[in-house]
Structure formats: structure tokens, C-alpha cells
Amino acid sequence: MSAPVRTTCAYCGVGCGISATVTGERAVRIEGDPDHPANAGRLCSKGRHLGETVGLDGRLLHPMIGRKRTSWDRALDLVARRFRETIAQYGPGSVAFYISGQLLTEDYYVANKLMKGFIGSANIDTNSRLCMSSAVAGHMRAFGEDVVPASYDDIDAADLIVLVGSNTAWCHPIVYQRIMAARAARGAQLVVIDPRRTETAEEADIHLALRPGSDVALMNGALAWCRDNGALDSAFLEQHVSTPDGFWDALAEGNDLWSVARTCDVPAADLRRFYELLAVTPRTVTLFSQGVNQSLTGTDQVNAITNLHLATGRIGKPGAAPFSITGQPNAMGGREVGGLASTLAAHMDFAPDNRALVQRFWAAPTIAEKPGLKAVDLFRAVGEGRIKALWIMATNPAVSMPDASRVREALADCPFVVVSDVIADTDTSAFAHVRLPAAAWGEKDGTVTNSERTISRQRALFPLPGEAKPDWWIIKEVARRMGWKTAFAYDRPAEIWREHCRLSTYRNDGARLFALAGHGAGGNAAYDAMPPFRWGGTPFADGRFPTADGRARLVPVAQKPIAAPLRDWPMTLNTGRYRDQWHTMTRTGLAPKLARHRAEPLVEVHPQDADRLGLVDGGLARVSTPQGGSLYRVAIGDSQRPGELFVPIHWTDKTSSAGRTGLLPRPLADPISGQPGFKATPAAIAAVATRWRGFALFADVPPRRPDCLWATKVTVPAGSLWELAGDGDSAALDAILPPGERIEAVDRARGTRRIAVIVDGRLVAALFVTETGELPARDWLIAQLGATEAAPTLLAGRAPGATADRGAIVCVCFDIGVTTIVAAIRDRSLADVAAIGAAIGAGTNCGSCRPALARLLAEATEPAHAHG
Ligand SMILES: Nc1nc2c(c(=O)[nH]1)N[C@H]1C(S)=C(S)[C@@H](COP(=O)(O)OP(=O)(O)OC[C@H]3O[C@@H](n4cnc5c(=O)[nH]c(N)nc54)[C@H](O)[C@@H]3O)O[C@H]1N2
Ligand SMILES: Nc1nc2c(c(=O)[nH]1)N[C@H]1C(S)=C(S)[C@@H](COP(=O)(O)OP(=O)(O)OC[C@H]3O[C@@H](n4cnc5c(=O)[nH]c(N)nc54)[C@H](O)[C@@H]3O)O[C@H]1N2
Ligand code: SF4
Ligand SMILES: [Mo]
């Protein structure tokens, strides 16, 4: 066993430090790094179970041209030649890169340099466009530069924490634990603004379940209230903020409490409590994420928040800031290198001076003249044949782009598609002419920047498997083969890092806050040992902003009318995340423990809608929009507002027959930021009748997806579990079972068939289906997949005598199900989350399930209250 390596989590923008101890060839023990400023040793369920994802299952380990393995030389030569030829024939605007906040800063830097300085186009956009480009645009409008003026320390110092459009308990769990700690330590109040009653909202002092898309009204109302109640900071406004003519007059119109309550469809009394609290609490931190950003008016929503903070002087002071929390591990690093189509490099835009500066610094033959195509437009251009060569790195747009079916058509028609990924078969790589094997988390080496501007090292734990290579290496090799040898003569990430630091300070007289002065000074050893550090100190503490006149800007924003429901598409479709899955599940999908929290994609529906539309809990439903339709299992509950639906974004063609969400939203975007509106799509829902339901278990990867109406997959310890349902003859499924000795039981009256396949005395597959009967709980059978000897009671689906089922897994660390927890609360009269932990251990490790435990406690004490 080797010494622990300090690295950074692969997943969210909280950017937790990890202490990783390699325990075997591809095995690692993961612990929180107690010295990392982001998490001080804590990790959530996803970070905690990273060790389950470092195996080589499904990895892309060799370069591929079409379906054939090839050498790096051939693959790289082909990519370089096709890009060169396309540019020669159609110009630099005919090629594009679509990259990702999951690249390291060094990868991002090289890709941006190649496209903007050497190819001479800005057609390089990233999945961050779908994620935080509205925050970027809002920051530029308000502050003059894309600077996040907050840190996690502000959470510790705040008296009021407002979460807008953020399911923090699930998506930024360690930030959420910090919020909970601030509440316990200093009684900070928590207000959650989200149409859904999420687990985050359940804990709040005030939850405003507003009408989707009404955030501008809510924030403008807050600002009007603060003004009317003497909560503005007039000295700060006078000295540090420029206020456009007519700003306050416009705000006075229609932003009174009653009008706002009506627009937002929230109880006026709750709204008033929030406004009163806000007006008297200088130490307010407003955290926001996708409920704000992913909207057709996302940039205005961001500025409604920054207006409130600027006008009350709640910025640049401890415990007071607007705080855009970022999604991906390196969304911020991508912003810092300027790797978006709308920025040039190092927090510079395309102004002539900046272009000249960057071109000189890179000694580049050319430099992009103007912003390039933003993601939605970029894929539209691919579809229209204007982009003829496309390189996709570390993102899965065939799943994650809005109107993803059109994106698939565009990819299918594109003359040349290159995909760099760590996984061999993704929905996107199915369209690739060339697939390039990238180094994964645990193999790659470089830096990432988290939500609060802390830059940390990700460090390699394992040697590169197969022929995988780091992304920066792949990009620089293509650049060199395109003819730019010296500009891309990098041998290690440290060299790229130093160049990135130098560019940030190059001819920077302080006009750009982003400056890594001194951080690129050391040699390779200094880079290897670099501890986490935060750049920018406390931005705006001196009241100076990076605008021409040094003042921040109030930006006039008005609530846009919210369209009435359409006749054919009467529902509003909201999309988002589950606690234990990451995006398209290529990585979290490998971890059996993370599969248990939500094993299938659910559509959450309010009971009134379910009654009206004949939807049954646990049945199937089709959710459709003008762009397409997908299937989900129905979960009825009043955490949804009537008329609204919520579905997860995680399932793909690899993991489901029809549970993809990306094809449903419209390909429309905020006009300023270009960020798509993923959270409010006009939609319809209808029940889908099935004849039978069932499940299948496989020890080995099945040759193909079971062919039926509904098939969704999760990973289990010794294989995979598929939940199934269909309307045809279930006998057609038998073909998918592997060869072996079959034992079978049939109950014709109930339409039940149970088949187990045994090879060498061990269970290798099972198929259980029924029309009107019961299905056994999956747990015991799942455990039999790994057993050395098949149990005699396989077809009963349970051990001889035993009947207990743990129910849905709540605490994934200790594998504790809802049934066990509810029984413990009841039988042992447990009164709080700590007592549950003391009694049965649940919630005592990563803590991600503590909100769920709190909810089970609440339900146990008020049994009449129905929850979803
Ligand atoms: N478990 C997990 N964690 C993750 C990720 C993951 O895939 N899984 N992904 C990471 C990434 S890249 C990102 S970007 C973040 C996203 O983190 P979040 O933004 O917290 O996640 P979402 O579930 O997309 O959406 C947040 C909330 O916005 C609400 N919302 C919808 N419409 C509106 C509205 O009009 N107004 C308001 N105020 N709220 C609205 C939704 O109901 C939802 O609860 O999570 C990061 N962390
Ligand atoms: N409907 C709807 N759609 C959404 C959203 C939503 O809320 N609703 N959210 C949007 C947001 S915020 C985001 S961030 C996107 C995320 O969407 P995607 O970026 O498409 O999702 P991921 O599954 O994270 O894709 C990352 C890919 O990179 C691969 N990969 C991982 N590490 C590496 C590496 O080091 N190098 C390389 N080359 N490849 C690697 C993974 O195997 C995977 O295929 O989805 C967006 N789409
Ligand atoms: S909160 Fe969880 S997923 Fe996010 S960085 Fe920390 S451990 Fe990783
Ligand atoms: Mo994101």
C-alpha cells in the first residue's frame, strides 16, 4: 500500500479535497482531505464511492477509427489531416470543438489556444454553456468581469442564506452540510426558492414554491421592498455603483408585495416574511444554480440577484454576496482560460487590444476575430452542414443537449466527428469516425477551480491504462501535426500551467482581476506539490469593480410575461438531477452503491394531475413535447406543483429503452448568454398501458438491451439489473438469456414466468416477469449473482424462510433501506437524525441522506401527511 495522494473529487463544483490511498492494481481507498479548504475532510455519497468507478469496465483503451482499433499515429494523423483539409477548403469557420467543464485547466488551455490562435476561429464552446453561461453574462453586465464575488467562508459568516433554483442537498451536498452547520452554529436562516419541494426545501425556514420562470419578479419585488423599508445602502450606491436613469422609477411599477405574490403564485404572507427578513439582514448570501441559469431569461434572473446585492451593499464583505455555485469540477477553470465561444482567453473578450495582446503572447499566426458559435447554434450549424469537422471532448451531447434527437441527426450527417472520451460506447461516440481514449479521473494530472475560485490539483493515482492519454497530450499532438510544432511543444501539464499563469498577468495592470501572479513561478516540483489556493482574495472588498469607471452596474430587468399553458402541451416540464447519479451516468453508473437511491427514471406528478389523467403510482407514462417523447415510471407526490412535472437527466440509450430526457426540451436559449431553458418546457403526459412487468439480472454484460417497451439498467455488485415492462409477449425476452442450465417456473393464471440460468452451479442470469402476480424484492437475488453456489430457492426469489425486505436504499454508505429506518424510528422511538445514526448508523458517514432521514422522521410523526 502506497502513501496517500492528495487530489480533488471528480464530480461537482464544490471541489472537495480527497486523500486517496492506492490499495491494489486498480483499487483505491477514498477519504476526505481534512486539510482541504472546501470540505475539511467531508465527502458526499458520490465522492465517497469514487473507488467503485476506477475499474476498467467499459473503458476506451485504444484509438479507434470506425469500429477498428488503430495506432495513435494513424488516428492523430487522420484527425489533423481532416481538420487541415476542411479548413483549407471551407475556411476556419467550418470546424468546431465542443468541450467540457470536466476537462482540466491545462487541457482547456491547449484546446482554446489551438482553436482561437492557430485555427483562427472561436468555434469552441463547452457544455458549460448549458450550465453557467447566464451567470457569466450576468457577472459581466454587473461587474465588468466574470468574477464570483463569494467564498464558502461567506456561508459560515452569513445570517441569512437564500438558495435560488438550487437543490443543494443533492447537487452540492458538502456546501449544504456547511449551510446546516452555519444554522446550528449561529442560527442562520434558510430560504429556498424552488417550484419543487426538494429535500433542500424541506429543511428551510421559508420555502417559496414559485411559478417557474418568475424569479425576476420575486427579486425585483425584494429590491422594491428593501428600498421602501430603508434597506438600501445609499453610500455604497453613490460611490461604487452606476444606476441607469429611470431605474428606480421602473422598479416602482408593479413590484409591490401583492402583485409579486400573484405573479409568482406564492402565499403573500410567506413572501412578506422573506422580504422582512431580507430587509433587516445585511449578512445575506444568495446561492443560485440551474433554476436561475437554465432559463430563457437566465441572464436577467442573475442580474435581478446582483442588483439586490449591489443596492444593499451586500458584496465584498464577509457573509454577504451573490454566489453562483458551479456544476462541474472545472467549470470555473474553463472560464479562467476563456474557453467559451464568447470569450477570448484569460478573462479577456474580443476587443482589438485584447486580440493583439493574446496573439502576441501566443506568437500565433492569426487570432479569432469575433465570438464563435454557442452550443445550441453550433449544433444547428452542424445540422445545416456549415460545420464539417467537429471534435467533442469529455461531454455527451447526444444525451445532454436540448432537442437531442436533432443533435443526433446533425452528428449522423456531419462529415467528420472525433470523440475523446474515457468510455468506449456512449450515445455520442456511436456517431464518431474517430474515438480517442482519454485518461480518466485517477490517471490525469492537472488543476481544477471550484465554485469559490480555489484552484486545486488533481493528481494521478494509477498508471495510464491501455493506450489512454491525457486530453492535453491528445490536443497538442493534433496541433503539432497540423503544423504548429513549437507553440505546442508541451511535455507535461506543469509547462501549460506556467504559460496559463503568465498569460493571466501579461500586460495586466490590474484591469483584469483574474491574475495568477507568482503561482507559475516555481518549477515542476512546485507544481507537483502545489497546495490548494484561492485567487482574487475577497473581490470588490475595496468597492472597485473591473469596469472602465470602476463602478458596478445596476441592470434594469423586468419580469417577462409567463405564457399561459398551451392546449396541446398543458404541463410544464422541469428537468434536473438525482442525488447519487452524475449526468449521463458513464461514471457514477459504474458504482453499485450509487444505483440504489433511484434505480429508475421517475416522472414526479402532483396527485391532482394524476387523478385527472388516470396516472397510477408505479405505472408507466409517456412525457411528450413537440420535440419528442420518453417514458418514465410515475411517482405521485405533492412535492410537485400542479401542472408541473419533474424528470431526471441521467438515463441514456445505454441504460434505458426510452428514458432519455435531453430530447424533450426546446433548442431555445437565453438571447444574451445562449444558455438553453431546460427547466420549463411545454409538455403533455399520458399513462402507458403495459401487459406485464418484470426484471432481469445478468452477471455478464448482456449482448444487447432487453427489447421491450421499458428497460432501464443499473449496476449491481456482480452484474447488472434491468427493470422491465412491456405490452407484447414477454417470451420474446428469453432470447437475451445466456446459454446454461435453465430452471423455470410458470404460473399461467397470473402470467408469471421465472427463469434462472445456472453455469457451473452458479447463477449467471435471471428473468422474472408477471402479468397480474407479485415480483420478489431484488436484494436477495442480486446477492445470489455473486454466490459461489446457486441457492435451491432461486425461483422463489428469497432465501429459505426469510421474508424481510429493506425497502429502497436511503443510506448508501451502510446499505440501509427505508423499511429498516422506519421500523427503527417506530420501535425505538427515535426523535432526531442523530438518534437514528446512533441506533442504526444511517447518515453517520457521508451525510448525504440526512435530509431524507429528517423527512422520514417528520412523516413518522405526522402519518396523515402524504409525501411523494
Ligand atoms: N448528484 C448530482 N450532483 C451534481 C450533478 C449531477 O449530475 N448529480 N451535476 C453538477 C452540475 S454540472 C450542475 S450544473 C449542478 C446543478 O445543481 P442544481 O442547480 O442544484 O440542480 P438541478 O436539479 O438541475 O436544478 C436545481 C433546481 O432548480 C429548480 N427550478 C426549476 N425551475 C425553476 C425556476 O423557474 N425558478 C427557480 N428558482 N428554481 C427552479 C428545480 O426544481 C431544481 O430543484 O449540480 C452539480 N452536482
Ligand atoms: N434537460 C436537461 N439537460 C441538461 C441539464 C439539465 O438540467 N436538464 N443540465 C446541463 C448541464 S448543467 C450540464 S453540465 C450537462 C452535462 O452533460 P454532459 O457533459 O454531456 O454529461 P457527462 O455525462 O458528464 O459527460 C461527460 C463525458 O465525458 C467523459 N469523460 C469523463 N472524464 C473525462 C476526461 O477526463 N476526458 C475525456 N475526454 N472524457 C471524459 C464521460 O465518460 C462522459 O461521456 O448537461 C446539460 N443538460
Ligand atoms: S460535494 Fe460530493 S460530488 Fe461534490 S466535490 Fe464534494 S464529494 Fe465530490
Ligand atoms: Mo452543469
mmCIF file of C-alpha atoms and ligand atoms in Angstrom, residues 12 46 131 164-168 170-172 193-196 198 210-215 289-292 294 327-328 574-583 646 649-650 679, ligand 1:
data_model
loop_
_atom_site.group_PDB
_atom_site.id
_atom_site.type_symbol
_atom_site.label_atom_id
_atom_site.label_comp_id
_atom_site.label_asym_id
_atom_site.label_seq_id
_atom_site.Cartn_x
_atom_site.Cartn_y
_atom_site.Cartn_z
ATOM 1 C CA CYS A 12 -19.198 18.642 -8.632
ATOM 2 C CA LYS A 46 -20.655 10.376 -4.868
ATOM 3 C CA CYS A 131 -24.582 25.142 -17.178
ATOM 4 C CA VAL A 164 -32.480 30.134 -5.577
ATOM 5 C CA GLY A 165 -33.076 27.337 -8.075
ATOM 6 C CA SER A 166 -30.638 25.056 -6.332
ATOM 7 C CA ASN A 167 -31.200 21.570 -4.966
ATOM 8 C CA THR A 168 -28.079 21.969 -2.861
ATOM 9 C CA TRP A 170 -28.403 16.696 -3.662
ATOM 10 C CA CYS A 171 -26.168 18.600 -6.050
ATOM 11 C CA HIS A 172 -23.692 20.388 -3.778
ATOM 12 C CA ILE A 193 -36.827 29.435 -3.756
ATOM 13 C CA ASP A 194 -37.723 26.467 -5.957
ATOM 14 C CA PRO A 195 -41.010 25.364 -7.557
ATOM 15 C CA ARG A 196 -40.417 21.859 -6.155
ATOM 16 C CA THR A 198 -36.949 19.274 -2.755
ATOM 17 C CA LEU A 210 -42.753 29.923 -7.030
ATOM 18 C CA ARG A 211 -44.195 29.622 -10.518
ATOM 19 C CA PRO A 212 -41.357 28.546 -12.846
ATOM 20 C CA GLY A 213 -39.675 31.474 -14.557
ATOM 21 C CA SER A 214 -40.946 34.134 -12.136
ATOM 22 C CA ASP A 215 -37.615 34.763 -10.387
ATOM 23 C CA SER A 289 -27.637 27.483 -9.801
ATOM 24 C CA GLN A 290 -29.656 25.872 -12.581
ATOM 25 C CA GLY A 291 -33.143 27.024 -11.591
ATOM 26 C CA VAL A 292 -31.794 30.509 -12.318
ATOM 27 C CA GLN A 294 -31.156 27.396 -17.290
ATOM 28 C CA GLY A 327 -21.765 22.447 -11.510
ATOM 29 C CA GLN A 328 -18.780 20.663 -12.937
ATOM 30 C CA ASN A 574 -38.790 20.615 -15.269
ATOM 31 C CA THR A 575 -35.592 18.541 -15.552
ATOM 32 C CA GLY A 576 -32.707 18.002 -13.145
ATOM 33 C CA ARG A 577 -30.598 15.708 -11.049
ATOM 34 C CA TYR A 578 -30.697 12.795 -8.631
ATOM 35 C CA ARG A 579 -28.564 12.723 -5.535
ATOM 36 C CA ASP A 580 -26.396 9.733 -6.423
ATOM 37 C CA GLN A 581 -26.047 9.976 -10.206
ATOM 38 C CA TRP A 582 -23.805 12.193 -12.292
ATOM 39 C CA HIS A 583 -25.164 13.386 -15.657
ATOM 40 C CA PHE A 646 -40.059 16.721 -12.933
ATOM 41 C CA ILE A 649 -31.480 13.846 -16.891
ATOM 42 C CA HIS A 650 -29.345 10.772 -16.288
ATOM 43 C CA LYS A 679 -36.389 23.916 -16.703
HETATM 44 N N1 LIG B 1 -25.949 14.469 -7.715
HETATM 45 C C1 LIG B 1 -25.513 15.291 -8.660
HETATM 46 N N2 LIG B 1 -24.892 16.449 -8.321
HETATM 47 C C2 LIG B 1 -24.493 17.276 -9.298
HETATM 48 C C3 LIG B 1 -24.647 16.952 -10.682
HETATM 49 C C4 LIG B 1 -25.256 15.709 -11.004
HETATM 50 O O1 LIG B 1 -25.402 15.339 -12.189
HETATM 51 N N3 LIG B 1 -25.682 14.915 -9.960
HETATM 52 N N4 LIG B 1 -24.264 17.822 -11.650
HETATM 53 C C5 LIG B 1 -23.485 19.009 -11.301
HETATM 54 C C6 LIG B 1 -23.773 20.074 -12.281
HETATM 55 S S1 LIG B 1 -22.911 20.086 -13.767
HETATM 56 C C7 LIG B 1 -24.626 21.095 -12.012
HETATM 57 S S2 LIG B 1 -24.852 22.312 -13.176
HETATM 58 C C8 LIG B 1 -25.258 21.230 -10.699
HETATM 59 C C9 LIG B 1 -26.738 21.607 -10.777
HETATM 60 O O2 LIG B 1 -27.242 21.746 -9.488
HETATM 61 P P1 LIG B 1 -28.714 22.296 -9.261
HETATM 62 O O3 LIG B 1 -28.898 23.546 -9.989
HETATM 63 O O4 LIG B 1 -28.982 22.311 -7.799
HETATM 64 O O5 LIG B 1 -29.587 21.086 -9.895
HETATM 65 P P2 LIG B 1 -30.878 20.895 -10.813
HETATM 66 O O6 LIG B 1 -31.520 19.639 -10.326
HETATM 67 O O7 LIG B 1 -30.508 20.944 -12.235
HETATM 68 O O8 LIG B 1 -31.866 22.147 -10.594
HETATM 69 C C10 LIG B 1 -31.985 22.868 -9.441
HETATM 70 C C11 LIG B 1 -33.402 23.242 -9.083
HETATM 71 O O9 LIG B 1 -33.917 24.294 -9.899
HETATM 72 C C12 LIG B 1 -35.317 24.248 -9.736
HETATM 73 N N5 LIG B 1 -36.040 25.125 -10.666
HETATM 74 C C13 LIG B 1 -36.634 24.790 -11.833
HETATM 75 N N6 LIG B 1 -37.227 25.859 -12.387
HETATM 76 C C14 LIG B 1 -37.028 26.911 -11.562
HETATM 77 C C15 LIG B 1 -37.419 28.303 -11.590
HETATM 78 O O10 LIG B 1 -38.055 28.797 -12.527
HETATM 79 N N7 LIG B 1 -37.009 29.091 -10.555
HETATM 80 C C16 LIG B 1 -36.301 28.587 -9.500
HETATM 81 N N8 LIG B 1 -35.962 29.424 -8.533
HETATM 82 N N9 LIG B 1 -35.948 27.274 -9.447
HETATM 83 C C17 LIG B 1 -36.293 26.454 -10.461
HETATM 84 C C18 LIG B 1 -35.587 22.776 -9.919
HETATM 85 O O11 LIG B 1 -36.865 22.417 -9.403
HETATM 86 C C19 LIG B 1 -34.418 22.125 -9.204
HETATM 87 O O12 LIG B 1 -34.766 21.649 -7.918
HETATM 88 O O13 LIG B 1 -25.155 20.023 -9.973
HETATM 89 C C20 LIG B 1 -23.837 19.510 -9.911
HETATM 90 N N10 LIG B 1 -23.906 18.447 -8.952
#
